[in-house]
Short mmCIF file of C-alpha atoms and ligand atoms in Angstrom, two decimals:
data_model
loop_
_atom_site.label_atom_id
_atom_site.label_comp_id
_atom_site.label_asym_id
_atom_site.label_seq_id
_atom_site.Cartn_x
_atom_site.Cartn_y
_atom_site.Cartn_z
CA UNK A 1 -8.91 21.26 -8.36
CA UNK A 2 -12.00 22.43 -6.05
CA UNK A 3 -10.41 21.05 -2.59
CA UNK A 4 -12.30 21.15 0.78
CA UNK A 5 -9.87 21.67 3.69
CA UNK A 6 -11.56 20.96 7.00
CA UNK A 7 -10.04 21.25 9.93
CA UNK A 8 -10.28 19.55 13.59
CA UNK A 9 -9.62 21.15 16.78
CA UNK A 10 -6.18 19.78 17.84
CA UNK A 11 -2.93 21.66 18.34
CA UNK A 12 -1.62 21.12 14.83
CA UNK A 13 -4.58 22.71 13.43
CA UNK A 14 -2.07 25.73 13.08
CA UNK A 15 0.23 23.70 10.09
CA UNK A 16 -3.19 23.16 8.43
CA UNK A 17 -2.89 27.03 7.31
CA UNK A 18 0.37 26.13 5.85
CA UNK A 19 -1.17 23.23 3.83
CA UNK A 20 -3.93 25.64 2.71
CA UNK A 21 -1.31 28.65 1.13
CA UNK A 22 0.94 25.02 -0.05
CA UNK A 23 -2.68 24.13 -1.95
CA UNK A 24 -3.31 27.38 -3.18
CA UNK A 25 0.10 28.35 -4.50
CA UNK A 26 -0.58 24.70 -6.25
CA UNK A 27 -3.61 26.04 -7.89
CA UNK A 28 -5.94 24.35 -6.01
CA UNK A 29 -9.64 26.37 -4.57
CA UNK A 30 -9.56 25.88 -1.02
CA UNK A 31 -12.92 26.22 0.56
CA UNK A 32 -11.68 25.84 4.74
CA UNK A 33 -14.25 24.36 6.92
CA UNK A 34 -13.50 24.60 10.76
CA UNK A 35 -15.02 22.62 13.95
CA UNK A 36 -15.95 24.63 16.92
CA UNK A 37 -12.93 22.94 18.52
CA UNK A 38 -10.64 23.91 15.66
CA UNK A 39 -11.70 27.53 16.13
CA UNK A 40 -10.50 27.70 19.76
CA UNK A 41 -6.75 26.85 18.25
CA UNK A 42 -6.81 29.43 15.16
CA UNK A 43 -9.14 32.12 13.92
CA UNK A 44 -10.90 31.70 10.99
CA UNK A 45 -9.84 34.83 9.62
CA UNK A 46 -6.67 33.09 9.05
CA UNK A 47 -7.98 30.42 6.92
CA UNK A 48 -9.95 33.12 4.92
CA UNK A 49 -7.12 35.63 4.28
CA UNK A 50 -5.03 32.92 3.31
CA UNK A 51 -7.73 31.64 0.94
CA UNK A 52 -9.77 34.20 -0.22
CA UNK A 53 -12.77 32.79 1.13
CA UNK A 54 -15.26 32.87 4.25
CA UNK A 55 -14.49 29.98 6.36
CA UNK A 56 -17.47 27.63 6.99
CA UNK A 57 -17.90 26.71 10.74
CA UNK A 58 -21.23 26.27 12.77
CA UNK A 59 -23.95 24.22 10.84
CA UNK A 60 -26.84 26.65 12.59
CA UNK A 61 -25.12 30.08 11.36
CA UNK A 62 -24.92 29.46 7.62
CA UNK A 63 -27.62 30.66 5.32
CA UNK A 64 -29.52 27.82 3.88
CA UNK A 65 -30.24 24.67 5.82
CA UNK A 66 -28.74 22.45 3.20
CA UNK A 67 -25.78 24.72 2.50
CA UNK A 68 -23.74 21.20 3.29
CA UNK A 69 -25.23 19.49 0.41
CA UNK A 70 -24.92 22.50 -2.06
CA UNK A 71 -21.19 22.71 -0.91
CA UNK A 72 -19.96 18.98 -0.60
CA UNK A 73 -21.35 19.11 -4.53
CA UNK A 74 -19.55 21.87 -5.69
CA UNK A 75 -16.57 20.17 -4.49
CA UNK A 76 -13.95 17.46 -5.85
CA UNK A 77 -11.96 16.38 -3.11
CA UNK A 78 -12.17 16.45 1.10
CA UNK A 79 -9.06 16.76 3.19
CA UNK A 80 -9.39 16.56 6.57
CA UNK A 81 -6.03 17.93 8.71
CA UNK A 82 -5.22 17.46 11.50
CA UNK A 83 -8.11 14.77 11.70
CA UNK A 84 -8.55 14.05 15.70
CA UNK A 85 -9.41 11.30 17.48
CA UNK A 86 -12.48 12.57 18.06
CA UNK A 87 -13.39 13.51 14.33
CA UNK A 88 -12.15 10.14 12.82
CA UNK A 89 -14.47 8.37 15.94
CA UNK A 90 -17.29 10.09 14.30
CA UNK A 91 -16.18 9.98 10.78
CA UNK A 92 -16.07 6.07 10.91
CA UNK A 93 -19.39 6.19 12.91
CA UNK A 94 -21.37 8.36 10.74
CA UNK A 95 -22.37 11.03 13.39
CA UNK A 96 -23.11 14.14 12.09
CA UNK A 97 -23.54 17.13 14.60
CA UNK A 98 -21.16 19.95 12.75
CA UNK A 99 -21.11 21.43 9.37
CA UNK A 100 -17.96 19.62 8.85
CA UNK A 101 -19.25 15.93 9.73
CA UNK A 102 -22.30 16.65 8.53
CA UNK A 103 -20.51 17.55 5.00
CA UNK A 104 -18.59 14.59 5.19
CA UNK A 105 -21.65 12.05 4.99
CA UNK A 106 -23.39 14.56 2.04
CA UNK A 107 -19.71 14.20 0.19
CA UNK A 108 -19.14 11.68 -2.50
CA UNK A 109 -15.46 12.28 -3.48
CA UNK A 110 -12.21 10.91 -2.63
CA UNK A 111 -11.66 11.66 0.79
CA UNK A 112 -8.29 11.84 2.44
CA UNK A 113 -7.37 12.18 6.45
CA UNK A 114 -4.19 13.60 7.92
CA UNK A 115 -4.48 12.26 12.01
CA UNK A 116 -2.75 14.07 14.64
CA UNK A 117 -2.96 13.71 18.26
CA UNK A 118 -1.25 12.12 21.35
CA UNK A 119 0.59 8.94 20.84
CA UNK A 120 -1.68 7.01 23.46
CA UNK A 121 -4.68 8.66 21.95
CA UNK A 122 -3.46 7.70 18.30
CA UNK A 123 -2.10 3.96 19.31
CA UNK A 124 -5.95 3.45 21.53
CA UNK A 125 -7.26 0.33 20.33
CA UNK A 126 -10.57 2.87 19.82
CA UNK A 127 -8.61 5.17 17.32
CA UNK A 128 -6.58 2.08 15.56
CA UNK A 129 -10.60 0.50 15.09
CA UNK A 130 -11.87 3.57 13.47
CA UNK A 131 -8.82 4.12 11.41
CA UNK A 132 -9.60 0.24 9.93
CA UNK A 133 -12.99 1.49 9.09
CA UNK A 134 -12.36 4.51 7.07
CA UNK A 135 -9.23 2.59 5.30
CA UNK A 136 -11.82 0.00 4.48
CA UNK A 137 -13.93 2.52 3.02
CA UNK A 138 -11.28 3.66 0.80
CA UNK A 139 -10.26 6.89 2.53
CA UNK A 140 -6.53 7.90 1.61
CA UNK A 141 -4.48 8.05 5.13
CA UNK A 142 -1.39 10.32 5.62
CA UNK A 143 0.69 8.73 8.66
CA UNK A 144 1.15 10.90 11.24
CA UNK A 145 5.07 11.60 11.52
CA UNK A 146 6.92 10.35 14.92
CA UNK A 147 8.90 12.42 16.70
CA UNK A 148 8.28 14.90 19.50
CA UNK A 149 4.82 15.94 20.26
CA UNK A 150 2.97 19.09 22.02
CA UNK A 151 2.10 16.37 24.84
CA UNK A 152 5.74 15.86 25.56
CA UNK A 153 5.52 12.26 25.00
CA UNK A 154 7.56 11.05 21.87
CA UNK A 155 6.36 8.78 19.25
CA UNK A 156 3.54 8.44 16.16
CA UNK A 157 1.16 11.52 16.43
CA UNK A 158 2.64 14.27 14.60
CA UNK A 159 0.92 15.85 11.82
CA UNK A 160 2.25 15.02 8.47
CA UNK A 161 4.13 18.23 6.85
CA UNK A 162 1.86 20.19 4.72
CA UNK A 163 4.03 18.56 1.28
CA UNK A 164 3.39 15.03 1.82
CA UNK A 165 -0.39 15.86 2.26
CA UNK A 166 -0.26 17.52 -0.72
CA UNK A 167 1.35 14.35 -2.38
CA UNK A 168 -1.66 12.20 -0.96
CA UNK A 169 -4.28 14.77 -2.25
CA UNK A 170 -2.61 14.29 -5.46
CA UNK A 171 -2.70 10.39 -5.56
CA UNK A 172 -6.25 10.35 -4.34
CA UNK A 173 -7.58 12.97 -7.00
CA UNK A 174 -6.40 10.21 -9.33
CA UNK A 175 -7.06 7.03 -7.71
CA UNK A 176 -8.77 4.06 -9.37
CA UNK A 177 -11.19 1.84 -7.99
CA UNK A 178 -10.88 -0.73 -10.32
CA UNK A 179 -10.27 -3.77 -8.32
CA UNK A 180 -12.83 -3.29 -5.85
CA UNK A 181 -14.82 -6.56 -5.40
CA UNK A 182 -11.54 -8.69 -6.28
CA UNK A 183 -9.06 -10.90 -4.12
CA UNK A 184 -5.64 -10.52 -4.56
CA UNK A 185 -3.05 -12.54 -3.52
CA UNK A 186 0.71 -11.41 -3.31
CA UNK A 187 3.90 -13.35 -1.93
CA UNK A 188 6.47 -11.18 -0.72
CA UNK A 189 10.09 -10.80 0.27
CA UNK A 190 12.68 -13.49 0.98
CA UNK A 191 12.39 -17.18 2.46
CA UNK A 192 14.47 -18.21 5.39
CA UNK A 193 15.77 -21.63 5.39
CA UNK A 194 17.16 -22.51 8.45
CA UNK A 195 20.68 -24.87 8.79
CA UNK A 196 20.00 -25.55 12.51
CA UNK A 197 18.33 -23.24 15.12
CA UNK A 198 20.61 -20.45 14.99
CA UNK A 199 21.64 -20.07 11.07
CA UNK A 200 19.64 -19.76 8.16
CA UNK A 201 19.83 -19.60 4.16
CA UNK A 202 18.16 -16.61 2.80
CA UNK A 203 18.38 -13.84 0.22
CA UNK A 204 18.78 -9.65 -0.19
CA UNK A 205 14.88 -9.12 -1.06
CA UNK A 206 13.58 -6.51 0.80
CA UNK A 207 10.21 -7.21 0.22
CA UNK A 208 9.60 -3.51 -1.25
CA UNK A 209 8.38 -4.63 -4.16
CA UNK A 210 5.52 -7.16 -3.36
CA UNK A 211 4.55 -4.57 -0.80
CA UNK A 212 4.54 -2.02 -3.04
CA UNK A 213 2.10 -4.12 -4.52
CA UNK A 214 -0.06 -4.53 -2.07
CA UNK A 215 -0.48 -1.09 -1.15
CA UNK A 216 -1.63 -0.18 -4.89
CA UNK A 217 -3.91 -3.15 -4.85
CA UNK A 218 -5.49 -1.97 -1.63
CA UNK A 219 -5.80 1.45 -3.05
CA UNK A 220 -7.81 -0.01 -5.94
CA UNK A 221 -9.92 -1.45 -3.90
CA UNK A 222 -8.91 -4.93 -3.34
CA UNK A 223 -9.03 -7.20 -0.76
CA UNK A 224 -5.70 -8.11 -0.31
CA UNK A 225 -4.12 -11.48 1.29
CA UNK A 226 -0.32 -10.59 1.33
CA UNK A 227 2.30 -13.70 2.35
CA UNK A 228 5.36 -12.57 3.10
CA UNK A 229 8.63 -13.84 4.00
CA UNK A 230 10.72 -11.92 7.13
CA UNK A 231 11.14 -8.07 6.29
CA UNK A 232 11.41 -4.99 7.92
CA UNK A 233 8.50 -3.19 6.30
CA UNK A 234 5.26 -1.94 8.38
CA UNK A 235 2.04 -4.09 6.41
CA UNK A 236 0.33 -1.57 4.26
CA UNK A 237 -2.99 -0.76 5.99
CA UNK A 238 -6.12 -2.52 4.63
CA UNK A 239 -4.09 -5.35 3.73
CA UNK A 240 -4.19 -8.91 5.39
CA UNK A 241 -0.66 -9.84 6.60
CA UNK A 242 0.36 -13.76 6.90
CA UNK A 243 3.70 -13.98 7.99
CA UNK A 244 5.85 -16.86 7.05
CA UNK A 245 9.40 -18.10 7.10
CA UNK A 246 10.08 -20.93 4.97
CA UNK A 247 9.33 -21.70 1.51
CA UNK A 248 7.58 -24.61 2.68
CA UNK A 249 5.34 -22.29 4.75
CA UNK A 250 4.80 -19.87 2.27
CA UNK A 251 3.61 -22.72 -0.06
CA UNK A 252 0.94 -24.38 2.54
CA UNK A 253 -0.49 -20.41 3.03
CA UNK A 254 -0.80 -19.49 -1.04
CA UNK A 255 -2.24 -23.13 -1.17
CA UNK A 256 -4.89 -22.14 1.62
CA UNK A 257 -5.60 -18.50 0.57
CA UNK A 258 -5.49 -19.64 -3.27
CA UNK A 259 -9.32 -20.54 -3.59
CA UNK A 260 -10.66 -17.04 -2.78
CA UNK A 261 -8.11 -15.51 -5.20
CA UNK A 262 -8.93 -13.95 -8.42
CA UNK A 263 -5.26 -12.65 -9.00
CA UNK A 264 -2.20 -14.28 -7.73
CA UNK A 265 1.10 -12.24 -7.98
CA UNK A 266 4.51 -13.83 -6.80
CA UNK A 267 6.94 -11.19 -6.06
CA UNK A 268 8.76 -13.31 -3.43
CA UNK A 269 12.02 -14.45 -4.24
CA UNK A 270 11.69 -17.85 -2.70
CA UNK A 271 14.59 -19.75 -1.39
CA UNK A 272 15.53 -22.48 -4.20
CA UNK A 273 16.98 -24.91 -1.82
CA UNK A 274 16.54 -26.02 1.88
CA UNK A 275 18.03 -28.62 4.11
CA UNK A 276 15.58 -31.50 4.55
CA UNK A 277 16.60 -32.42 7.90
CA UNK A 278 17.69 -29.61 10.17
CA UNK A 279 19.88 -30.64 13.56
CA UNK A 280 18.05 -29.89 16.67
CA UNK A 281 20.80 -28.07 18.06
CA UNK A 282 23.51 -25.55 16.86
CA UNK A 283 26.10 -27.45 14.65
CA UNK A 284 29.45 -27.05 16.37
CA UNK A 285 32.98 -26.05 14.76
CA UNK A 286 34.33 -28.98 14.50
CA UNK A 287 35.43 -29.64 11.47
CA UNK A 288 37.80 -27.69 9.53
CA UNK A 289 35.77 -27.51 5.93
CA UNK A 290 31.68 -28.58 6.12
CA UNK A 291 29.72 -28.97 3.19
CA UNK A 292 26.20 -28.69 2.73
CA UNK A 293 23.56 -31.23 0.77
CA UNK A 294 20.89 -29.22 0.18
CA UNK A 295 17.59 -30.37 -1.68
CA UNK A 296 14.86 -28.14 -3.27
CA UNK A 297 12.31 -26.38 -2.13
CA UNK A 298 8.85 -26.77 -3.57
CA UNK A 299 8.61 -24.63 -6.87
CA UNK A 300 5.36 -22.27 -5.89
CA UNK A 301 4.83 -21.08 -9.06
CA UNK A 302 5.31 -23.51 -10.92
CA UNK A 303 2.52 -25.37 -8.80
CA UNK A 304 0.02 -22.82 -9.92
CA UNK A 305 1.15 -22.94 -13.01
CA UNK A 306 -0.02 -26.72 -13.25
CA UNK A 307 -3.31 -25.98 -11.05
CA UNK A 308 -4.39 -23.06 -13.74
CA UNK A 309 -8.03 -21.95 -12.86
CA UNK A 310 -9.98 -19.01 -13.04
CA UNK A 311 -7.09 -17.19 -11.27
CA UNK A 312 -4.60 -14.79 -13.26
CA UNK A 313 -0.81 -15.95 -12.61
CA UNK A 314 1.83 -13.51 -12.45
CA UNK A 315 5.35 -14.35 -11.67
CA UNK A 316 8.85 -12.04 -10.98
CA UNK A 317 12.18 -13.10 -12.80
CA UNK A 318 14.84 -11.27 -10.75
CA UNK A 319 17.97 -11.90 -13.37
CA UNK A 320 21.95 -10.92 -13.29
CA UNK A 321 21.91 -11.10 -17.56
CA UNK A 322 19.56 -12.17 -20.45
CA UNK A 323 16.94 -10.48 -18.56
CA UNK A 324 14.17 -10.50 -21.46
CA UNK A 325 14.85 -14.30 -22.76
CA UNK A 326 15.14 -15.92 -19.22
CA UNK A 327 11.98 -14.09 -18.19
CA UNK A 328 10.04 -15.92 -21.21
CA UNK A 329 11.48 -19.10 -20.45
CA UNK A 330 9.80 -18.52 -16.88
CA UNK A 331 6.55 -17.62 -18.26
CA UNK A 332 6.35 -20.88 -20.25
CA UNK A 333 7.93 -23.36 -18.43
CA UNK A 334 5.71 -22.24 -15.20
CA UNK A 335 2.82 -21.49 -17.17
CA UNK A 336 2.36 -17.52 -15.95
CA UNK A 337 -0.07 -15.20 -17.96
CA UNK A 338 2.47 -12.68 -16.96
CA UNK A 339 6.41 -12.24 -16.17
CA UNK A 340 7.53 -8.86 -14.29
CA UNK A 341 11.64 -9.54 -14.90
CA UNK A 342 13.79 -7.16 -13.49
CA UNK A 343 17.91 -7.11 -13.25
CA UNK A 344 19.14 -7.58 -9.92
CA UNK A 345 22.86 -7.34 -8.61
CA UNK A 346 26.06 -6.13 -10.53
CA UNK A 347 26.41 -2.73 -11.33
CA UNK A 348 22.61 -2.18 -11.47
CA UNK A 349 21.59 0.13 -8.14
CA UNK A 350 17.91 -1.24 -8.80
CA UNK A 351 15.95 -4.53 -7.62
CA UNK A 352 16.31 -5.78 -4.32
CA UNK A 353 16.65 -3.48 -1.75
CA UNK A 354 16.16 0.26 -3.75
CA UNK A 355 13.03 1.97 -3.50
CA UNK A 356 12.97 2.21 -7.36
CA UNK A 357 12.57 -0.28 -9.78
CA UNK A 358 12.87 -0.48 -13.80
CA UNK A 359 10.93 -3.95 -14.89
CA UNK A 360 10.02 -5.34 -18.53
CA UNK A 361 6.46 -7.14 -18.63
CA UNK A 362 6.31 -10.39 -20.61
CA UNK A 363 2.97 -11.07 -21.80
CA UNK A 364 1.85 -14.98 -23.05
CA UNK A 365 0.20 -12.95 -25.91
CA UNK A 366 1.56 -10.14 -26.77
CA UNK A 367 4.57 -7.81 -27.17
CA UNK A 368 7.40 -6.74 -24.24
CA UNK A 369 6.06 -3.81 -22.00
CA UNK A 370 9.44 -2.12 -20.61
CA UNK A 371 8.25 0.24 -17.89
CA UNK A 372 10.90 2.57 -17.01
CA UNK A 373 12.83 3.34 -14.22
CA UNK A 374 10.21 4.97 -11.46
CA UNK A 375 9.29 4.20 -7.64
CA UNK A 376 7.85 0.69 -6.94
CA UNK A 377 4.70 1.96 -5.72
CA UNK A 378 4.21 3.82 -9.16
CA UNK A 379 5.47 0.46 -11.05
CA UNK A 380 2.98 -1.29 -9.19
CA UNK A 381 0.28 0.28 -10.16
CA UNK A 382 1.54 -0.04 -14.11
CA UNK A 383 1.50 -3.81 -13.72
CA UNK A 384 -2.30 -3.52 -12.20
CA UNK A 385 -3.16 -1.45 -15.41
CA UNK A 386 -1.58 -4.36 -17.50
CA UNK A 387 -3.11 -7.57 -15.31
CA UNK A 388 -6.41 -5.96 -16.02
CA UNK A 389 -5.96 -5.20 -19.55
CA UNK A 390 -4.74 -8.57 -20.15
CA UNK A 391 -7.93 -10.04 -17.75
CA UNK A 392 -10.26 -8.32 -20.33
CA UNK A 393 -8.32 -9.57 -23.58
CA UNK A 394 -8.62 -12.89 -21.60
CA UNK A 395 -12.26 -12.46 -20.70
CA UNK A 396 -12.86 -11.39 -24.52
CA UNK A 397 -11.06 -14.25 -26.11
CA UNK A 398 -13.32 -16.69 -24.02
CA UNK A 399 -16.27 -15.20 -24.95
CA UNK A 400 -17.04 -14.13 -21.06
N1 CTP B 1 9.50 -18.96 -7.14
C1 CTP B 1 8.53 -19.84 -6.58
N2 CTP B 1 8.97 -20.72 -5.27
C2 CTP B 1 10.42 -21.13 -5.59
C3 CTP B 1 11.31 -20.64 -6.29
C4 CTP B 1 10.72 -19.66 -6.97
O1 CTP B 1 7.23 -19.92 -6.65
N3 CTP B 1 10.91 -22.03 -4.63
C5 CTP B 1 8.95 -18.36 -7.93
C6 CTP B 1 9.50 -16.58 -7.60
O2 CTP B 1 8.29 -16.22 -6.56
C7 CTP B 1 9.27 -15.87 -9.06
C8 CTP B 1 9.38 -16.80 -9.88
O3 CTP B 1 9.15 -18.40 -9.18
O4 CTP B 1 7.61 -15.27 -8.97
C9 CTP B 1 11.04 -16.69 -10.51
O5 CTP B 1 11.58 -16.80 -9.50
P1 CTP B 1 13.54 -16.78 -9.83
O6 CTP B 1 14.14 -17.28 -8.02
O7 CTP B 1 13.75 -16.15 -10.55
O8 CTP B 1 13.20 -18.35 -10.61
P2 CTP B 1 13.65 -19.49 -10.73
O9 CTP B 1 12.50 -20.51 -10.88
O10 CTP B 1 14.54 -19.91 -9.18
O11 CTP B 1 14.71 -19.54 -11.42
P3 CTP B 1 16.36 -19.50 -11.63
O12 CTP B 1 16.93 -20.16 -10.47
O13 CTP B 1 16.90 -20.79 -13.34
O14 CTP B 1 16.48 -18.36 -12.41
#
């Protein structure tokens, strides 16, 4: 692939030399573009020697006045590492006062940014607002790592390692934007049903599958609303997070956001039972034995299935046995278009807390599709591939 590597003026600029080397090793053609500030940290000769190409630097020292346009057209992907706070601000606002920022405006292919800066600069509201703009624009962000920074402070701000940036480049190069203009509502995580002010019933759901779905949908251009029970995961960038605790709260938020949604995916592991009258005070250990009388929670998926308007409905079935039969039973009883079935518990190391999954997609019409073991992020993309195919088929069947 023909890659443009933009180097910003930060201490981490020396690490981009390592990235240039890795990209060359992977068989890419790399054209380096440095800002004036970057040249203060590393000499262009280092990059020229690593890439076998003259480094582009000053806009006005270039032979042709339209060279940035030609360079933009000749390359397939632009990665900027390190992306400094100043560069991010310029990119977010469309300022073009040197070769790299001018090239950015002229470039129409995928863009990947690997920020690196002091932790306070990274967390500053201005930088975070610029970042949100760049995420919204569809650029891939390689999150900075946490650790000891050159400024002596500890926290997020360190340039991601070259392998991580190279993997993000690979993903961005193959990124589809086929959910652009689409609103996707996703539920994730467990729910917690209180027993008293300090105790609750819940389950082992980590939320990883739902969060992976949200990340995949956002990367494909969707506007994503993620309604999540309590989990220990950062929300994916560019996603609207609605935090809930109980099944009742989740139901309320789902119904409130439903009118906007074209695709609804219920990956949450909603508790099936709750205590309808929760005591105000902590329950004391007075009796030798207690028993709980629980009432069913609202079945959100079944209610959505009964409403079933223009949106496409995907449910999940986490089973310990008879996966395909159980998943199909849920598809029919809850009137879904698709159910994603996965085996959990027992000897399976997949499912709830794992980073990987192995699922079977049960479709209303059509054969079951088995997706072999893969990362939850990869499974999420395969689910969206099938959701989009299904929608095309439904539209064709309805003649719309
Ligand atoms: N679900 C829901 N509301 C509930 C329970 C489940 O919306 N109160 C949804 C889940 O988000 C999931 C699907 O229903 O998409 C299947 O959940 P699961 O717990 O596997 O199924 P149950 O309906 O609880 O069936 P069973 O207990 O028989 O396995």
